[in-house]
Coordinates of C-alpha atoms in Angstrom, one line a residue:
X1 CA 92.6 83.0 60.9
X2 CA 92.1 82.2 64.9
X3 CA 89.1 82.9 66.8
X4 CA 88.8 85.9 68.8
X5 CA 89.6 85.3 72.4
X6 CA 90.3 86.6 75.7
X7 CA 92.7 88.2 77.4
X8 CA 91.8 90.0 80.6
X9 CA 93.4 88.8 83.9
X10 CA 95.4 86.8 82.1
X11 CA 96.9 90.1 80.3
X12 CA 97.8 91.8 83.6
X13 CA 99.7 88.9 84.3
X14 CA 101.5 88.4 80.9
X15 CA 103.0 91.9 80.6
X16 CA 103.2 92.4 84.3
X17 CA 105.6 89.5 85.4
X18 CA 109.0 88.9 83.2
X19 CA 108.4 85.1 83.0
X20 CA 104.7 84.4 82.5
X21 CA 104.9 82.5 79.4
X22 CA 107.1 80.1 81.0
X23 CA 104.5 79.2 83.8
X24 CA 101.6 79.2 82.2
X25 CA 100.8 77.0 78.8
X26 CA 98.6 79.1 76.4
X27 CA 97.9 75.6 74.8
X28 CA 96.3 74.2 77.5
X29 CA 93.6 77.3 77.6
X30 CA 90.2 77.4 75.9
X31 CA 90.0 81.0 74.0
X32 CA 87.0 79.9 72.2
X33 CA 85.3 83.0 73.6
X34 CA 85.9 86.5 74.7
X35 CA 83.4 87.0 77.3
X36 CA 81.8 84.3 79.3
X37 CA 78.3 83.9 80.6
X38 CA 77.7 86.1 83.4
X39 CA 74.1 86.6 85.6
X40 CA 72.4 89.6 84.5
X41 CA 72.2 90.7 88.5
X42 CA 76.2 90.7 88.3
X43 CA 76.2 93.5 85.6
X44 CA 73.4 95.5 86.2
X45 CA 71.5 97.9 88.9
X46 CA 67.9 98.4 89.8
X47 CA 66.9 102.3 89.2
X48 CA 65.7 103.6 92.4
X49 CA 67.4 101.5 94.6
X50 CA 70.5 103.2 95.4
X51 CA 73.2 104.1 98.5
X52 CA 73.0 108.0 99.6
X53 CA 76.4 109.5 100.4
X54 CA 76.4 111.1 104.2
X55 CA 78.7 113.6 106.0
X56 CA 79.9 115.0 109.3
X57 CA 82.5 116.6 111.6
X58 CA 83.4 115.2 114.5
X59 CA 85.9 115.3 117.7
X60 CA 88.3 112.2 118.0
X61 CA 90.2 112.0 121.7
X62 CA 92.2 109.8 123.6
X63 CA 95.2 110.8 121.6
X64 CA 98.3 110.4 123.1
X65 CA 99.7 113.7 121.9
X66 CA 99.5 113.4 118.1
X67 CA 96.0 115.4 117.6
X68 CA 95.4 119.6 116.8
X69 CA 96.3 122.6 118.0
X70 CA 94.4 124.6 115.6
X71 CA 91.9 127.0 116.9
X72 CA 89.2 124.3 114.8
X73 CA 90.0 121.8 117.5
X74 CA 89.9 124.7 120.6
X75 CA 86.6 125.8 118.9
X76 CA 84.9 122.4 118.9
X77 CA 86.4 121.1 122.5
X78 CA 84.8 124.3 123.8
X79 CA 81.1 123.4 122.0
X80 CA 81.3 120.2 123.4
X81 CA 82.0 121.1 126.7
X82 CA 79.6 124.1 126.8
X83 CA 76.9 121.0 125.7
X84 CA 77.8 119.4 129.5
X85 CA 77.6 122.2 130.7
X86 CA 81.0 123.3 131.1
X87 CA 82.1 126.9 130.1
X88 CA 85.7 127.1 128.7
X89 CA 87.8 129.8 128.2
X90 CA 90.0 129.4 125.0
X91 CA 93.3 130.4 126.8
X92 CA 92.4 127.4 129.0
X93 CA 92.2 124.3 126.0
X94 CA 95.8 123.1 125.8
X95 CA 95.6 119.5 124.5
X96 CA 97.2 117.8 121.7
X97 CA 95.1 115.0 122.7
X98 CA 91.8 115.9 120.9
X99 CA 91.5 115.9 116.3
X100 CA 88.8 117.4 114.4
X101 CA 87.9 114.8 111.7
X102 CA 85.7 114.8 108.8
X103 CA 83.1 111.7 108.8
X104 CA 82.1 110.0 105.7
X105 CA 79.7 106.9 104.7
X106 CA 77.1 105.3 102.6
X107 CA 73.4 104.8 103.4
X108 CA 73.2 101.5 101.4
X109 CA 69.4 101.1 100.0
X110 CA 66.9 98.7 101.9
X111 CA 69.3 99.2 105.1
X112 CA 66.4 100.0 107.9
X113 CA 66.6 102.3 111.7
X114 CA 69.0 100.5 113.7
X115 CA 71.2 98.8 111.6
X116 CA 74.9 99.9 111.7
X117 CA 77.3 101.0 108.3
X118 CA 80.6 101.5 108.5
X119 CA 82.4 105.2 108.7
X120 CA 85.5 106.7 107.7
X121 CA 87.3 109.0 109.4
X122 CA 89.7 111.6 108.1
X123 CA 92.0 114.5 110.2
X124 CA 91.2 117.8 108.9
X125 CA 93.7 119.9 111.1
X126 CA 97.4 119.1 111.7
X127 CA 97.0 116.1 113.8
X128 CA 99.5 113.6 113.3
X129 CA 97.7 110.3 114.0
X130 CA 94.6 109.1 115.1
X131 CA 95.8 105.6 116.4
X132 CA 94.3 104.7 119.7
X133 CA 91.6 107.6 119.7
X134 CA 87.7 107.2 120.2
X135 CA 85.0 109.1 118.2
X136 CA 82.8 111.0 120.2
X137 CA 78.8 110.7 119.1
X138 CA 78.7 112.7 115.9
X139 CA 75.6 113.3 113.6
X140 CA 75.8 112.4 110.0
X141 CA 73.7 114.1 107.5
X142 CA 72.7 113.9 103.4
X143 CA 72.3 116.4 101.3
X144 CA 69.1 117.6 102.4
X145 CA 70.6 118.3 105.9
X146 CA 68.6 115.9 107.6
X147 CA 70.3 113.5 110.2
X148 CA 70.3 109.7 108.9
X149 CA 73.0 108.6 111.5
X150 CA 74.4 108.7 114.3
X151 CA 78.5 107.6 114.5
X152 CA 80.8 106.7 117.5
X153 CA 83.4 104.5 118.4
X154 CA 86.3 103.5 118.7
X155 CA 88.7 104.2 115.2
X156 CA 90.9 101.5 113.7
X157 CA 94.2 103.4 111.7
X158 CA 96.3 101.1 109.4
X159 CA 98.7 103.3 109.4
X160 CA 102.0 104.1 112.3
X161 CA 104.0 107.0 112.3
X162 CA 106.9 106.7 115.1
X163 CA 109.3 109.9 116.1
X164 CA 112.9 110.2 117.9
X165 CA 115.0 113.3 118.7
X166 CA 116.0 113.3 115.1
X167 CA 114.1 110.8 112.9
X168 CA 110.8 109.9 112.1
X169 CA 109.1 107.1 110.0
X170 CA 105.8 106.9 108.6
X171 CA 104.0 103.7 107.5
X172 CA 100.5 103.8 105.4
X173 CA 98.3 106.8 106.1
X174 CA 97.9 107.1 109.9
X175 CA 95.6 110.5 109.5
X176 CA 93.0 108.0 108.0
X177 CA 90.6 105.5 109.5
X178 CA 87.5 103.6 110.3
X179 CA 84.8 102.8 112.9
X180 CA 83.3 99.3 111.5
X181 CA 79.4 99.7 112.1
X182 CA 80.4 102.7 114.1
X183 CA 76.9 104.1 112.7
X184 CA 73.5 103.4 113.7
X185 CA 70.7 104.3 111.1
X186 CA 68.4 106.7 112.6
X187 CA 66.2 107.2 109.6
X188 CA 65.9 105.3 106.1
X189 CA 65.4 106.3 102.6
X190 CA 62.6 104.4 101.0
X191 CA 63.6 102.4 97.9
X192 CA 60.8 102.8 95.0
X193 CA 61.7 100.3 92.3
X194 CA 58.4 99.5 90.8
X195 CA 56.6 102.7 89.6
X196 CA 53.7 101.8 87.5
X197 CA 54.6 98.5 87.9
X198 CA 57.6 98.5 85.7
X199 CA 61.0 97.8 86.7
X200 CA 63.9 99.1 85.0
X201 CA 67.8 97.8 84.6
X202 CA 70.9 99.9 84.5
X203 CA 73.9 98.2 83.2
X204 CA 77.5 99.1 85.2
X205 CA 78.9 99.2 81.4
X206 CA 76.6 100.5 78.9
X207 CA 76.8 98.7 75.6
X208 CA 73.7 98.1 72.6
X209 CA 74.6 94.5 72.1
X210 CA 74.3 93.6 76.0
X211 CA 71.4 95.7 76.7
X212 CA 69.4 93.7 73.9
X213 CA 71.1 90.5 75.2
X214 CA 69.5 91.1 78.6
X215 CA 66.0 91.9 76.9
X216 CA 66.1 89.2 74.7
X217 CA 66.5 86.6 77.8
X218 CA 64.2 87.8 79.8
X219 CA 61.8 87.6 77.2
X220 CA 62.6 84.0 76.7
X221 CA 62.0 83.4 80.2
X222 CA 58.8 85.3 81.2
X223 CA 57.2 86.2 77.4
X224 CA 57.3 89.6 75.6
X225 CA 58.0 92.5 78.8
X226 CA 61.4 93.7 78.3
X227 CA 63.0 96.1 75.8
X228 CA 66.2 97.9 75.8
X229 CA 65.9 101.9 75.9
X230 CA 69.3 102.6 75.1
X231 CA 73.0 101.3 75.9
X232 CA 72.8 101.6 79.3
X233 CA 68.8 101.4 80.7
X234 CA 66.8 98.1 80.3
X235 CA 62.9 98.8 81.2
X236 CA 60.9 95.5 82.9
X237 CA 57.2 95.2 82.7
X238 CA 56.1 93.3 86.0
X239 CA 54.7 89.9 84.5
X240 CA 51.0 89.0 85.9
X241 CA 52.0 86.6 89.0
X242 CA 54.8 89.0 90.2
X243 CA 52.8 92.3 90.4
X244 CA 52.3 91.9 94.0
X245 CA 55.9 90.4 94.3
X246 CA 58.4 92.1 92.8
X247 CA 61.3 91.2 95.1
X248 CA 60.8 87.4 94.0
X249 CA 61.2 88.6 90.3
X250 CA 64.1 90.5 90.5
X251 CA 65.5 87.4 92.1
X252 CA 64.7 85.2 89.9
X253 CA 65.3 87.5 86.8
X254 CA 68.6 88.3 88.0
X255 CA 69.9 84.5 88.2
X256 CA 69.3 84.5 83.7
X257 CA 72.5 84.2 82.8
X258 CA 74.1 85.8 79.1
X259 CA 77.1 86.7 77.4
X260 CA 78.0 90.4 77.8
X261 CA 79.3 92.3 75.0
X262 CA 82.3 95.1 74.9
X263 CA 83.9 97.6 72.7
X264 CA 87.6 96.5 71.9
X265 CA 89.9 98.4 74.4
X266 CA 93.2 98.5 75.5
X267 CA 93.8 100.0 79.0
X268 CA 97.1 100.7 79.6
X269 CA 98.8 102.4 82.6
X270 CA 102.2 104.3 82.2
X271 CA 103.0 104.8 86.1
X272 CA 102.9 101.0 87.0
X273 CA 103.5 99.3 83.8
X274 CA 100.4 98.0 83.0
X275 CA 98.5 96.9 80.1
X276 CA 95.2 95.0 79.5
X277 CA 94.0 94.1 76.4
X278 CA 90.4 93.0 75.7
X279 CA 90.1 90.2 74.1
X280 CA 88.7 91.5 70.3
X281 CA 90.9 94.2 70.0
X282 CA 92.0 93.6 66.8
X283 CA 95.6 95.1 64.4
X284 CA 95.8 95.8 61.2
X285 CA 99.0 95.0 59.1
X286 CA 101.7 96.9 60.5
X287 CA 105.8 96.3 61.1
X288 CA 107.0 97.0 64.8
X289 CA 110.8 97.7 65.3
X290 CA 112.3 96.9 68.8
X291 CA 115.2 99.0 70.2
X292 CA 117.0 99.0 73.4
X293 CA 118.8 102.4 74.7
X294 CA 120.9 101.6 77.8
X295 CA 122.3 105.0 79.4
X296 CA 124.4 104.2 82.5
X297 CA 125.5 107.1 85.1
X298 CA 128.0 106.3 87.3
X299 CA 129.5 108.6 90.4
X300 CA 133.1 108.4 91.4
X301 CA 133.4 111.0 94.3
X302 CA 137.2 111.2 94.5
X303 CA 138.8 113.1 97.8
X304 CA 141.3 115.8 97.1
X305 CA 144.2 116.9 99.0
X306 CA 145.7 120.0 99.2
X307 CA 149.3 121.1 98.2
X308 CA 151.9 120.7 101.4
X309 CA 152.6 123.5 103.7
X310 CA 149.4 125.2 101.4
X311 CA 146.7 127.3 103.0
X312 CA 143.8 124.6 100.8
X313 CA 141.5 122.1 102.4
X314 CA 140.7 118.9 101.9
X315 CA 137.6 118.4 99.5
X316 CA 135.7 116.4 97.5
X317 CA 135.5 116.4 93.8
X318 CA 132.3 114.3 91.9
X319 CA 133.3 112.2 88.4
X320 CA 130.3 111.7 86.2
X321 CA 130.9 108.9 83.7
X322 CA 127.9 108.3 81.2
X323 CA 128.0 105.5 78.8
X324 CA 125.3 104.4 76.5
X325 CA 124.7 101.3 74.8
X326 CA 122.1 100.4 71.9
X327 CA 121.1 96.9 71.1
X328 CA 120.6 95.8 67.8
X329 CA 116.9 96.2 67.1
X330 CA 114.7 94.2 65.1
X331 CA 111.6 94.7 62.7
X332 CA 108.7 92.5 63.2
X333 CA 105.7 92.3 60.7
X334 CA 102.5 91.3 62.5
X335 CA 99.5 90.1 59.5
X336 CA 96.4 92.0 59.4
X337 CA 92.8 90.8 61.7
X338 CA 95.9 90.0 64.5
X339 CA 94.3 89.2 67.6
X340 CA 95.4 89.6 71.1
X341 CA 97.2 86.2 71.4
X342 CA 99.2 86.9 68.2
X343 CA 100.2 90.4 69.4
X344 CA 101.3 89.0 72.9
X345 CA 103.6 86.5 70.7
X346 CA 105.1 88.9 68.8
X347 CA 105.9 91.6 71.6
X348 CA 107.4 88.9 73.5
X349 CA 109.4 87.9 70.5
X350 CA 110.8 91.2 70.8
X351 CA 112.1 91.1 73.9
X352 CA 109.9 94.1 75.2
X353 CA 109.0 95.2 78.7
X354 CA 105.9 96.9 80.1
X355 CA 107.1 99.8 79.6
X356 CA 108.2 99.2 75.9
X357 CA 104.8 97.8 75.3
X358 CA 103.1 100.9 76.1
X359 CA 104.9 102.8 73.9
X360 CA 104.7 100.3 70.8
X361 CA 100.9 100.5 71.1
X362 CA 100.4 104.2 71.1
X363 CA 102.9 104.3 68.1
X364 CA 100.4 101.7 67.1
X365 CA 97.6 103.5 67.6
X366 CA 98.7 106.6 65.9
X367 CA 99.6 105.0 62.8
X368 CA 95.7 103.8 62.6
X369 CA 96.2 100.2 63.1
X370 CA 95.0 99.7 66.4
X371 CA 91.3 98.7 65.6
X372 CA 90.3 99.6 69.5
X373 CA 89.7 102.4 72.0
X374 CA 93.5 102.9 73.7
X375 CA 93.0 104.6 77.2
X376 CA 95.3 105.9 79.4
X377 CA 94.9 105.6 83.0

């Protein structure tokens, strides 16, 4: 029986493109292992220290006639005005050259008063584009409704939309942007990550074996002040010399390097054709048939002419022809403990596509052979 390996980028790849096997050499490649050593700062978080989502509404202008004419956009152009000074009447705003957007960003932990974070910027009325407009100074606020920033600037679209008498094209999303550091932090949100002097990890993917991995090293390295709490939370007892250092701990904690463990899964997505297998998902004994079903439809739009000297028109008739073909299919029997190189093999072998693929491993799955969590994306 072969080792368990891995198959993660490798997979996308493999099932993605229709000639992978002949570029790369599976020989050549060292599947020893199915996960490799990673730094225990790559995989985990420190509790406490987190980003804090902020909002806002804001005016963009300097539109060159793709913004609002929603009574939103009237509303605001006449606050900000009346803020200068300036009393509107709403019969008198006329301009598609102004957009009410909706302001979003992340206060990233340890960032400090006059730093600058990006912001995005979305349309929330019927303007058409934002390309070439400026964001006016707009407060942005958590969710205790205090102001943390404060955002303006110029917006940068990816997106194009251009319009004739009778066409129009679209390319990307032009009613979406960004203002790159277009914020600057007004007030910060202290990070406590040391209560009691005790520091604890959270792991991105929560798993026993890794948590207890990430104890057991640390423990190695500084004596007995880590344990895991559960799957996904790793508790740190500050050794003696760090107590008054903490952020030279975590740094040097978080360079330990071990192997991560995973449940067996196979992700697969139907929409794009994609499938990644991890790298012990494992297959009982089961036999895999392989059929293909070609339906072609063909149009034939044929022009008909009326009778002479008759009162008909000339008109156009459609001819459907359908034909279907079946190839002749095959039945494979893959051994029992298969592992993922053996199931690429023998899915190859068959001649199947992405597509095909997918479906083979949810019949797979059904039948109870699929020794792995099959999700669906």
């Amino acid at each position: 029986m072969k080792k368990i390996f891995q198959v993660l980028i490798f997979s996308v790849c493999l099932f993605s493109c229709k000639n992978s096997f002949a570029a790369v050499n599976l020989q050549d490649m060292d599947f020893s292992r199915v996960n490799p050593n990673v730094r225990i700062k790559d995989i985990t978080e420190v509790e406490g220290a987190r980003g804090n989502q902020l909002t806002g509404i804001g005016l963009v202008t300097g539109l060159n006639g793709t913004g609002d004419n929603s009574q939103m956009a009237v509303q605001m152009m006449r606050n900000l005005m009346r803020n200068f000074g300036v009393t509107l009447d709403a019969r008198s705003v006329r301009t598609r050259n102004i957009a009410v957007v909706a302001l979003t960003a992340t206060l990233p932990p340890y960032v400090r008063p006059g730093q600058n974070i990006d912001v995005n910027v979305n349309t929330m009325g019927n303007a058409s584009s934002l390309s070439g407009g400026m964001l006016i100074q707009a407060p942005l606020r958590a969710a205790d409704g205090k102001v943390y920033a404060v955002a303006q600037g110029p917006v940068i679209v990816g997106g194009s939309t251009a319009q004739g008498a009778a066409a129009s094209r679209t390319q990307n999303i032009p009613t979406a942007g960004r203002v790159p550091g277009g914020a600057i932090v007004e007030r910060d949100v202290p990070s406590d990550y040391t209560m009691g002097g005790q520091v604890a990890l959270l792991l991105r993917d929560p798993d026993f074996t890794t948590a207890q991995r990430i104890a057991d090293a640390i423990n190695r390295t500084y004596g007995v002040v880590a344990y895991a709490v559960d799957a996904g939370r790793v508790e740190v007892n500050l050794p003696g010399q760090y107590v008054q250092a903490p952020a030279a701990f975590l740094a040097n904690m978080g360079g330990l390097e071990i192997e991560p463990d995973t449940s067996a899964k196979v992700a697969v997505n139907e929409r794009t054709g994609t499938v990644v297998m991890g790298g012990n998902v494992k297959i009982s004994s089961v036999g895999v048939a392989h059929g293909n079903l070609t339906v072609t439809v063909g149009e034939s739009p044929v022009i008909v002419q009326p009778e002479s000297f008759s009162n008909g028109v000339t008109g156009v008739e459609n001819r459907t022809d359908i034909t279907a073909e079946e190839d002749g299919g095959s039945m494979i029997a893959m051994p029992a403990t298969t592992t993922v190189r053996e199931m690429v093999r023998v899915l190859n072998s068959l001649g199947a596509r992405p597509r095909d693929i997918i479906e083979i491993l949810q019949a797979i799955d059904k039948a109870g052979a699929l020794h792995g969590e099959l999700v669906t994306m």
